[in-house]
CSV table of C-alpha atoms in Angstrom, one decimal:
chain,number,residue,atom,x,y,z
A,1,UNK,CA,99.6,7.3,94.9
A,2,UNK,CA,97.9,5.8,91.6
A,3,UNK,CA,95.6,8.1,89.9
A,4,UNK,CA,93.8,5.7,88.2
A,5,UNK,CA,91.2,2.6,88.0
A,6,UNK,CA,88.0,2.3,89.1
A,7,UNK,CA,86.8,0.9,92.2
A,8,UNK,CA,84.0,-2.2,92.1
A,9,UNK,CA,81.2,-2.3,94.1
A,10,UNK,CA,82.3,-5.5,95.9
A,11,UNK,CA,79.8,-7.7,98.2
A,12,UNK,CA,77.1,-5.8,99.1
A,13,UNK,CA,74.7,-7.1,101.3
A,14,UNK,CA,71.2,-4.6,102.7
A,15,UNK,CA,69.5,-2.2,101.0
A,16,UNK,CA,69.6,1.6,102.4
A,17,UNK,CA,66.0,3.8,102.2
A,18,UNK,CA,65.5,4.6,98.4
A,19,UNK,CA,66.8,1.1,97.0
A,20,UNK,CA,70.8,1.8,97.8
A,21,UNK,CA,72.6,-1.5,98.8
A,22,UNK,CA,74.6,-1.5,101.9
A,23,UNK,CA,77.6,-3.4,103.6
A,24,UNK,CA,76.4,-6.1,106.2
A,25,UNK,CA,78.6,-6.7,110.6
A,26,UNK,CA,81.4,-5.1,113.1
A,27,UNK,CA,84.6,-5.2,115.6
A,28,UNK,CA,85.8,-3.3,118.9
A,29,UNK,CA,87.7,-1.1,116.8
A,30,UNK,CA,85.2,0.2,114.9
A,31,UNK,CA,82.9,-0.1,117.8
A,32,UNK,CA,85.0,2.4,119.9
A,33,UNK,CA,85.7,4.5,116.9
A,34,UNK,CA,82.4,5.1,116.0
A,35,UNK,CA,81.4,5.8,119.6
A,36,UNK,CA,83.8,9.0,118.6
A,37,UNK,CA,81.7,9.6,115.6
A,38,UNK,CA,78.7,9.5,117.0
A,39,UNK,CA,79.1,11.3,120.1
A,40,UNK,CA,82.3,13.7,119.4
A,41,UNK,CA,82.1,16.8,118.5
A,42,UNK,CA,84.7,19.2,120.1
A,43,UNK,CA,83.6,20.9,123.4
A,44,UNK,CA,82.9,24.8,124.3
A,45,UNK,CA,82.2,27.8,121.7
A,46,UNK,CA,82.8,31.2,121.4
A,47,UNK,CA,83.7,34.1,119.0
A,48,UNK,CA,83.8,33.2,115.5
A,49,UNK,CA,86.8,33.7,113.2
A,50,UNK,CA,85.6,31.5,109.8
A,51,UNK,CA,87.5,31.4,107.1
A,52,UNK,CA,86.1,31.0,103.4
A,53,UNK,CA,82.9,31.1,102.3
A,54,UNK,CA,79.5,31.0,104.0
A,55,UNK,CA,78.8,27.3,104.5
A,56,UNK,CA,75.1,26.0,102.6
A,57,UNK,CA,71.7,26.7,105.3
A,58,UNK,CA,71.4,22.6,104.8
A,59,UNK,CA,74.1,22.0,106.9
A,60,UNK,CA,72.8,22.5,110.5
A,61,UNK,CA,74.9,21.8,114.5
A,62,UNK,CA,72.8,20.4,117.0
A,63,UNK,CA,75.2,22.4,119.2
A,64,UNK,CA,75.3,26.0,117.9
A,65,UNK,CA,79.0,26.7,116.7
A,66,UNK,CA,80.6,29.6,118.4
A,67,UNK,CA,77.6,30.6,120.4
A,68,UNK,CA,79.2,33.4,122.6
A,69,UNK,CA,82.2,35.0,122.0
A,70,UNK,CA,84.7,38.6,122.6
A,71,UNK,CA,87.0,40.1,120.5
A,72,UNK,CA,90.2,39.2,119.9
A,73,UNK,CA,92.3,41.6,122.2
A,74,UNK,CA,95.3,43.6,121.3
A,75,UNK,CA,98.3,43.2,123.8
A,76,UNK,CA,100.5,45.5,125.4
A,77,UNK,CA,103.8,44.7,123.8
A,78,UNK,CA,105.6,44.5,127.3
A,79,UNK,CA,102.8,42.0,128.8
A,80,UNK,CA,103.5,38.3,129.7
A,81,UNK,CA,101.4,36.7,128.7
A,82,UNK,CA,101.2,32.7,129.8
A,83,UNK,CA,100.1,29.9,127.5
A,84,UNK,CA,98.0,26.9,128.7
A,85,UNK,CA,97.9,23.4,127.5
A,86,UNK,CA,93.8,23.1,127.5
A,87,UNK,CA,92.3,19.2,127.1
A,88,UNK,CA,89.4,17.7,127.9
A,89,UNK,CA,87.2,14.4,126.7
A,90,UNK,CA,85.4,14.9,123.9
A,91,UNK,CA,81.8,15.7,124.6
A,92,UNK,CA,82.6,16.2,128.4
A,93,UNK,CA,79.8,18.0,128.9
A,94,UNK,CA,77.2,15.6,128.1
A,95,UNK,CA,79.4,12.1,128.5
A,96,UNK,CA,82.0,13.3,131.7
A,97,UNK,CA,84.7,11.1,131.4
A,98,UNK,CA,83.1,8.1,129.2
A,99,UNK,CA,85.5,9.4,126.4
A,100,UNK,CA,88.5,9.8,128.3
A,101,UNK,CA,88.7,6.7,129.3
A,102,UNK,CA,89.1,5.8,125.6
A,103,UNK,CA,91.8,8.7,125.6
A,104,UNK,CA,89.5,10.3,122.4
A,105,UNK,CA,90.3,14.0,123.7
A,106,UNK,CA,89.8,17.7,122.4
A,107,UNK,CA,92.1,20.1,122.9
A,108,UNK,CA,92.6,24.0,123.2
A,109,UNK,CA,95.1,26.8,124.4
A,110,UNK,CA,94.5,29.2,127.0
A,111,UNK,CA,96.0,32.7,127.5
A,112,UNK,CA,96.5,34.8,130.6
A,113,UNK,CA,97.6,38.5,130.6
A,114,UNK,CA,99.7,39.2,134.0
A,115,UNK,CA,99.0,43.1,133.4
A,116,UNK,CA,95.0,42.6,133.5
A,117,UNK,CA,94.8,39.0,134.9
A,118,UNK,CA,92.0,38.1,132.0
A,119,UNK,CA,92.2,34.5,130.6
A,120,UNK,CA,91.3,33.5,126.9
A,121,UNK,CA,90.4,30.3,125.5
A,122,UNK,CA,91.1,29.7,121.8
A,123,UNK,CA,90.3,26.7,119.5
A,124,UNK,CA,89.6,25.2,116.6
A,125,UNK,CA,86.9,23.0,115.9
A,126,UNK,CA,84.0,21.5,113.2
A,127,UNK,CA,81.3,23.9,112.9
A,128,UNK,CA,78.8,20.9,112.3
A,129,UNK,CA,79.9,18.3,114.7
A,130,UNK,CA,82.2,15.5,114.3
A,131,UNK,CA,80.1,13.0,112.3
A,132,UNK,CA,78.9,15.8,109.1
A,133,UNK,CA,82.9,16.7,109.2
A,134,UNK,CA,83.8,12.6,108.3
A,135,UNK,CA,80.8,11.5,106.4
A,136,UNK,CA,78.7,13.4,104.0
A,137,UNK,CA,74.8,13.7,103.6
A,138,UNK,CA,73.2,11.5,100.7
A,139,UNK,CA,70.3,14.1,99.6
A,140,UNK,CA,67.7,12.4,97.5
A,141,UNK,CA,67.4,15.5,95.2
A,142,UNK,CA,71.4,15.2,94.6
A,143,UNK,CA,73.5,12.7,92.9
A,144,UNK,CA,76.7,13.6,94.5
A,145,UNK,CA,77.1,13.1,98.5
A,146,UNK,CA,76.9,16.4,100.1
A,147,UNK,CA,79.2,17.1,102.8
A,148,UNK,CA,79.0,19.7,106.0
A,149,UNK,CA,82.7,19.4,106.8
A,150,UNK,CA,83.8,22.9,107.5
A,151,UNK,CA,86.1,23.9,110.7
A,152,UNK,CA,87.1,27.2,112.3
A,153,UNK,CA,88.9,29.2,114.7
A,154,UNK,CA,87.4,30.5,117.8
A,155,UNK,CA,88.4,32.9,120.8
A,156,UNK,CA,86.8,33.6,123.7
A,157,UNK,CA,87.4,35.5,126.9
A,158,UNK,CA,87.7,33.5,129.9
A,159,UNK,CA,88.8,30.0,130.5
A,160,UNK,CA,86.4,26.9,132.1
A,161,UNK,CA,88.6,25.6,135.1
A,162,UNK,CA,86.5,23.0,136.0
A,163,UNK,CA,85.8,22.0,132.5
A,164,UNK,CA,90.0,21.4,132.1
A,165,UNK,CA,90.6,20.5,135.2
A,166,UNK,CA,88.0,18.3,136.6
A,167,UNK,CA,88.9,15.1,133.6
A,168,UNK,CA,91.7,16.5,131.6
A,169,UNK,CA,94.6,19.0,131.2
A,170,UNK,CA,95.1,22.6,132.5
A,171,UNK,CA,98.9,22.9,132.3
A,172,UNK,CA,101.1,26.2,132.0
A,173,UNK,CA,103.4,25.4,128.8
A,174,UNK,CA,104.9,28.5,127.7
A,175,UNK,CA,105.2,32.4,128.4
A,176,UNK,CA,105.5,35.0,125.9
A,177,UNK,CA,105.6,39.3,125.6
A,178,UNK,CA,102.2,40.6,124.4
A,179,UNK,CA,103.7,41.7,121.2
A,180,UNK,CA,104.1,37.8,120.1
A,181,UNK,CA,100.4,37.2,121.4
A,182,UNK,CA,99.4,40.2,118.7
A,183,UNK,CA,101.7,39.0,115.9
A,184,UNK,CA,99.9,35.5,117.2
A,185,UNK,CA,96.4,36.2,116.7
A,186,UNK,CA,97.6,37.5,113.2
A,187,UNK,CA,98.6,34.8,112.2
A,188,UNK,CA,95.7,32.9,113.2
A,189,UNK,CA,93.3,34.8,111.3
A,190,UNK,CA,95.2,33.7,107.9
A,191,UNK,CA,95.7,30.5,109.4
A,192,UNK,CA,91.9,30.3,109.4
A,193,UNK,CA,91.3,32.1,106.0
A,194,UNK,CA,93.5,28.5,104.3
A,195,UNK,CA,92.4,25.7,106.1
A,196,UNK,CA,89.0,25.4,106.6
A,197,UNK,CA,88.1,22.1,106.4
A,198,UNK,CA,88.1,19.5,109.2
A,199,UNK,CA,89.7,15.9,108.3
A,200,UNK,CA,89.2,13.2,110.9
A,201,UNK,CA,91.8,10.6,109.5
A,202,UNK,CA,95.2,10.1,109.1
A,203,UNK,CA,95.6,7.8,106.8
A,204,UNK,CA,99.1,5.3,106.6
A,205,UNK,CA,100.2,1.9,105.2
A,206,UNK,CA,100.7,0.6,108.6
A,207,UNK,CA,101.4,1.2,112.5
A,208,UNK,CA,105.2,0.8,112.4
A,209,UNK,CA,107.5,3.8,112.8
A,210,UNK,CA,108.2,5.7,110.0
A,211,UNK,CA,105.5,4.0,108.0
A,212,UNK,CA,103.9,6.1,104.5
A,213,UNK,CA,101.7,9.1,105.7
A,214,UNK,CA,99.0,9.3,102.8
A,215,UNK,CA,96.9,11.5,104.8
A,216,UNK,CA,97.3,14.0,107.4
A,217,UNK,CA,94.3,15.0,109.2
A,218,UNK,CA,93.3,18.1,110.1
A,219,UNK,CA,91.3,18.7,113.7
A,220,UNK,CA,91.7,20.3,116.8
A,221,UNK,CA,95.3,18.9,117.5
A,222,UNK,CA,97.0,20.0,114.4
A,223,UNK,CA,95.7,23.4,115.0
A,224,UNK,CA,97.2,23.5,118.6
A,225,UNK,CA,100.5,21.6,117.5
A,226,UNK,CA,100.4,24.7,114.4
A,227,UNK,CA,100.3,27.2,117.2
A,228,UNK,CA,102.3,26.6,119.1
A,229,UNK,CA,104.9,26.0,116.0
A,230,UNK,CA,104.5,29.1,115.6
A,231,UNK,CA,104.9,30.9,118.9
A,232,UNK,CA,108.0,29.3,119.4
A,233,UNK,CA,109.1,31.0,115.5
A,234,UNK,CA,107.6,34.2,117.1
A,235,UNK,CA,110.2,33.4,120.3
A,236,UNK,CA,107.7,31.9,122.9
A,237,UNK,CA,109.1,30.2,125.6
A,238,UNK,CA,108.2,26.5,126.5
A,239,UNK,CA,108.7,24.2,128.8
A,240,UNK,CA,110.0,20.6,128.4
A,241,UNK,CA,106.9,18.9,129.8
A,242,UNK,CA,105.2,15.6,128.2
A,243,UNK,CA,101.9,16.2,125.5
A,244,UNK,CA,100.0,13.7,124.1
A,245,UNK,CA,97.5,13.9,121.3
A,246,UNK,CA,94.7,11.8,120.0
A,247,UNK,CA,94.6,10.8,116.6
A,248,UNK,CA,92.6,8.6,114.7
A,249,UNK,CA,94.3,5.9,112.2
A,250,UNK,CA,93.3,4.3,109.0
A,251,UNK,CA,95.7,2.0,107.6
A,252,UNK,CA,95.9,0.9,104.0
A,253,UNK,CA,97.9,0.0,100.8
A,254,UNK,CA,98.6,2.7,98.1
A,255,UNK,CA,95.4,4.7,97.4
A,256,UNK,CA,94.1,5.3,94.6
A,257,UNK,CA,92.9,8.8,93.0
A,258,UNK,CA,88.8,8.3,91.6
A,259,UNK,CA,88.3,12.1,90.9
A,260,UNK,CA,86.5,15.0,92.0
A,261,UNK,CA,82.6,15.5,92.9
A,262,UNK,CA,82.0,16.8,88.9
A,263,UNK,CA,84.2,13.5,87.7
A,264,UNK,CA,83.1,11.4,89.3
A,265,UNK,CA,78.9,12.5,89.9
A,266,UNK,CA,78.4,14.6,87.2
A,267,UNK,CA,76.7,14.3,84.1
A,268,UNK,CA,79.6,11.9,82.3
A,269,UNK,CA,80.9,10.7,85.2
A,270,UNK,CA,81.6,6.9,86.3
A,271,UNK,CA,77.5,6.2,87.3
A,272,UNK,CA,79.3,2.5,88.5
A,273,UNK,CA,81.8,4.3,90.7
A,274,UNK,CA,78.8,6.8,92.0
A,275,UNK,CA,76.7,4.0,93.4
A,276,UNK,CA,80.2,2.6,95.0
A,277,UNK,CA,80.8,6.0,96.9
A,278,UNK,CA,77.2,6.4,97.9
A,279,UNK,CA,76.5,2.1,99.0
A,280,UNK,CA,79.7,2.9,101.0
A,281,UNK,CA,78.4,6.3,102.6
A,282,UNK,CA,74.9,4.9,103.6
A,283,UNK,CA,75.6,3.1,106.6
A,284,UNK,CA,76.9,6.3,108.2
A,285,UNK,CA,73.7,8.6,108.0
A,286,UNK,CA,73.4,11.0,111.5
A,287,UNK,CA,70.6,10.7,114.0
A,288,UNK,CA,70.3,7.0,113.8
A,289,UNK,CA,68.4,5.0,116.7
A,290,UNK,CA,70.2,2.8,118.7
A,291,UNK,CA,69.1,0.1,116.8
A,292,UNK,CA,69.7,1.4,113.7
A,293,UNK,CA,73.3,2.4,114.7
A,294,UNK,CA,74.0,-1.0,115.9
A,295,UNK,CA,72.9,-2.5,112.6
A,296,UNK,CA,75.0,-0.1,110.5
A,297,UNK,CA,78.5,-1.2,112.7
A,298,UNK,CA,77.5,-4.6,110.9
A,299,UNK,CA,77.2,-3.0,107.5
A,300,UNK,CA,80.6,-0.9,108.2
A,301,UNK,CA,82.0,-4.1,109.3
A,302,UNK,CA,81.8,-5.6,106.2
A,303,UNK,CA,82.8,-3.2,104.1
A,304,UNK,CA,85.7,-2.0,105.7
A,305,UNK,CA,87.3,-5.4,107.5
A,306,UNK,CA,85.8,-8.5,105.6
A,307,UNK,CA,86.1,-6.6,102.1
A,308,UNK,CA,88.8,-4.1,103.1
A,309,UNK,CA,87.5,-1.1,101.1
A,310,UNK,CA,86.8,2.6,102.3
A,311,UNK,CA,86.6,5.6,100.1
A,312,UNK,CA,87.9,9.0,101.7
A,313,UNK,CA,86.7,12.2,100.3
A,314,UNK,CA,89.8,14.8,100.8
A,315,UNK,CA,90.7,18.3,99.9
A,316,UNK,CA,87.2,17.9,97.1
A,317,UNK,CA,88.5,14.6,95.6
A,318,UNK,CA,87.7,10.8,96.1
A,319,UNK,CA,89.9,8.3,96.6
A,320,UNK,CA,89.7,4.7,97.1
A,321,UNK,CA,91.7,2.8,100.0
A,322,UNK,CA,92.3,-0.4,100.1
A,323,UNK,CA,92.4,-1.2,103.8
A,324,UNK,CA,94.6,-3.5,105.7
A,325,UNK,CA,95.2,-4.7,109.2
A,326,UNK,CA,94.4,-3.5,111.7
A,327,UNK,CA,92.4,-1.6,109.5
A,328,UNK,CA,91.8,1.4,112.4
A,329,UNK,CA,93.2,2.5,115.7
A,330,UNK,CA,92.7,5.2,118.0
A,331,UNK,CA,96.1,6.5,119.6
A,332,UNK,CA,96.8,9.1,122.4
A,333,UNK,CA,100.4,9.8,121.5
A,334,UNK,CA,103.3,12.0,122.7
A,335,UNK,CA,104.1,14.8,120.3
A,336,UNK,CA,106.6,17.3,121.9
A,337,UNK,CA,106.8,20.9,122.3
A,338,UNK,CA,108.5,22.7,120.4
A,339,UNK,CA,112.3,23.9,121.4
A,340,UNK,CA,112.1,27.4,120.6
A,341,UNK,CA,116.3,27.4,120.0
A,342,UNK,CA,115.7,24.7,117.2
A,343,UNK,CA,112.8,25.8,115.8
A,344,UNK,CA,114.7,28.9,115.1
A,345,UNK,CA,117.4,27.4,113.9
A,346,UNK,CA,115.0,25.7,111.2
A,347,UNK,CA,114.1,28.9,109.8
């Protein structure tokens, strides 16, 4: 990817509050997509298991992260324990099925001892809601764009039936001893202590097969699909049954690097390139009115189709894409379980 450049501000159209100018217009792509923004935010909460630092008191869920919870229990070794496939619509709660039907899903894994007969629930999910996790805050009192985009583990005893059941997935996928499930939730915890930001795109130069990956993302899917990597090292058992994932698509040429938040905001940094980043950011401000959202889809509209830029803030650097058709898709894919024989065998 080039590491070099600067990025123009291009055509801007409106002015944001505080003088910033804005894209102006909008598609069915990014319609439905951010529909997801703006109303996803993974479902259920529980105990916490953060990894990292505290995040800042500015950044604030309107549904409490991890409100209830239990502790983590430790397994008899000779237990079999049984691992569920858990997925739901996104924001099934307060929407029911509206999101399914666009196949934008959350997903989770469920645990049952045989020995006691308790159920768990364990995933991993943005502790701010979906929308701080993609795009950041533009403060008045700071120059760079601040961003709530923090993620983390959670376990909890007991799993929602109904909530699985009712417009998603409650599948049995895999068995295992209890000494796995310990070695497991071990795992997990460093798991957590490494990754723990959330990253909504996956960003590649186009939809064919095979095509560049520039950026992975890193949600509630990748945590399961890490899981269960890792159960079937640990010598989990699974079944050969289909699983299907949603994931959310950017497509674009090579990007290129801008720098980091110092860099690029900070005293000698690019004050061209800082205007760029924070135009391009104003459209996508949280609690917006319905009219106010409809009119910044127009703004995002033309930014990202008719002048096919978008700038992606990832692992505390920026980077310009340049985008290309068809720009963004939302896919529900099948990504297979793993076959504990090869997964060994990869070792």
């Amino acid at each position: 990817m080039a590491r070099a450049g600067r990025a123009g501000l291009g055509a801007w159209g409106r002015r944001c509050a505080g003088g910033d100018v804005a894209p102006v217009c909008a598609p069915w792509r990014w319609a439905s997509a951010l529909l997801w923004l703006a109303a996803a935010s993974a479902a259920a909460a529980s105990v916490r298991w953060r990894g990292g630092e505290e995040p800042d008191p500015y950044c604030q869920a309107k549904y409490t992260f991890c409100p209830t919870g239990s502790p983590v229990p430790v397994m008899k070794d000779d237990d079999v324990i049984e691992v569920f496939r858990l997925q739901a619509p996104v924001w099934e709660f307060k929407y029911g099925d509206l999101l399914g039907h666009l196949k934008i899903m959350h997903d989770a894994i469920g645990f049952r001892s045989t020995l006691t007969e308790k159920n768990y629930t364990m995933e991993w999910y943005e502790l701010f809601q979906l929308g701080n996790c993609t795009f950041p805050h533009l403060r008045p009192e700071m120059n760079a764009p601040f961003w709530c985009n923090q993620g983390a583990a959670c376990f909890f005893e007991g799993i929602d039936d109904i909530h699985w059941k009712e417009n998603g997935t409650l599948v049995l996928v895999a068995t295992m001893s209890g000494d796995i499930f310990n070695k497991m939730a071990k795992w997990v915890k460093q798991d957590n202590e490494t990754g723990i930001y959330y990253e909504t795109w996956t960003v590649q130069a186009s939809p064919e097969k095979g095509a560049e990956t520039w950026f992975e993302s890193y949600d509630c899917s990748k945590f399961v699909l890490r899981t269960y990597k890792k159960l079937a090292e640990l010598g989990a058992d699974f079944k050969k049954i289909e699983t299907n994932y949603t994931r959310i698509f950017l497509y674009s040429g090579e990007p290129t690097y801008l720098g980091n938040e110092t860099s690029v905001f900070g005293p000698t940094g690019d004050k061209t390139l800082a205007l760029a980043i924070k135009r391009f950011y104003c459209p996508f401000k949280p609690h917006l009115s319905t009219k106010e959202f409809l009119l910044s889809l127009l703004q995002i509209f033309d930014a990202v189709i008719i002048h096919r830029q978008f700038y992606l803030f990832y692992n505390f650097e920026y980077w310009f894409l340049p985008m290309k058709f068809p720009f963004i898709k939302i896919t529900y894919e099948e990504i297979p379980l793993p076959d504990r024989n090869r997964t060994l065998s990869g070792l």
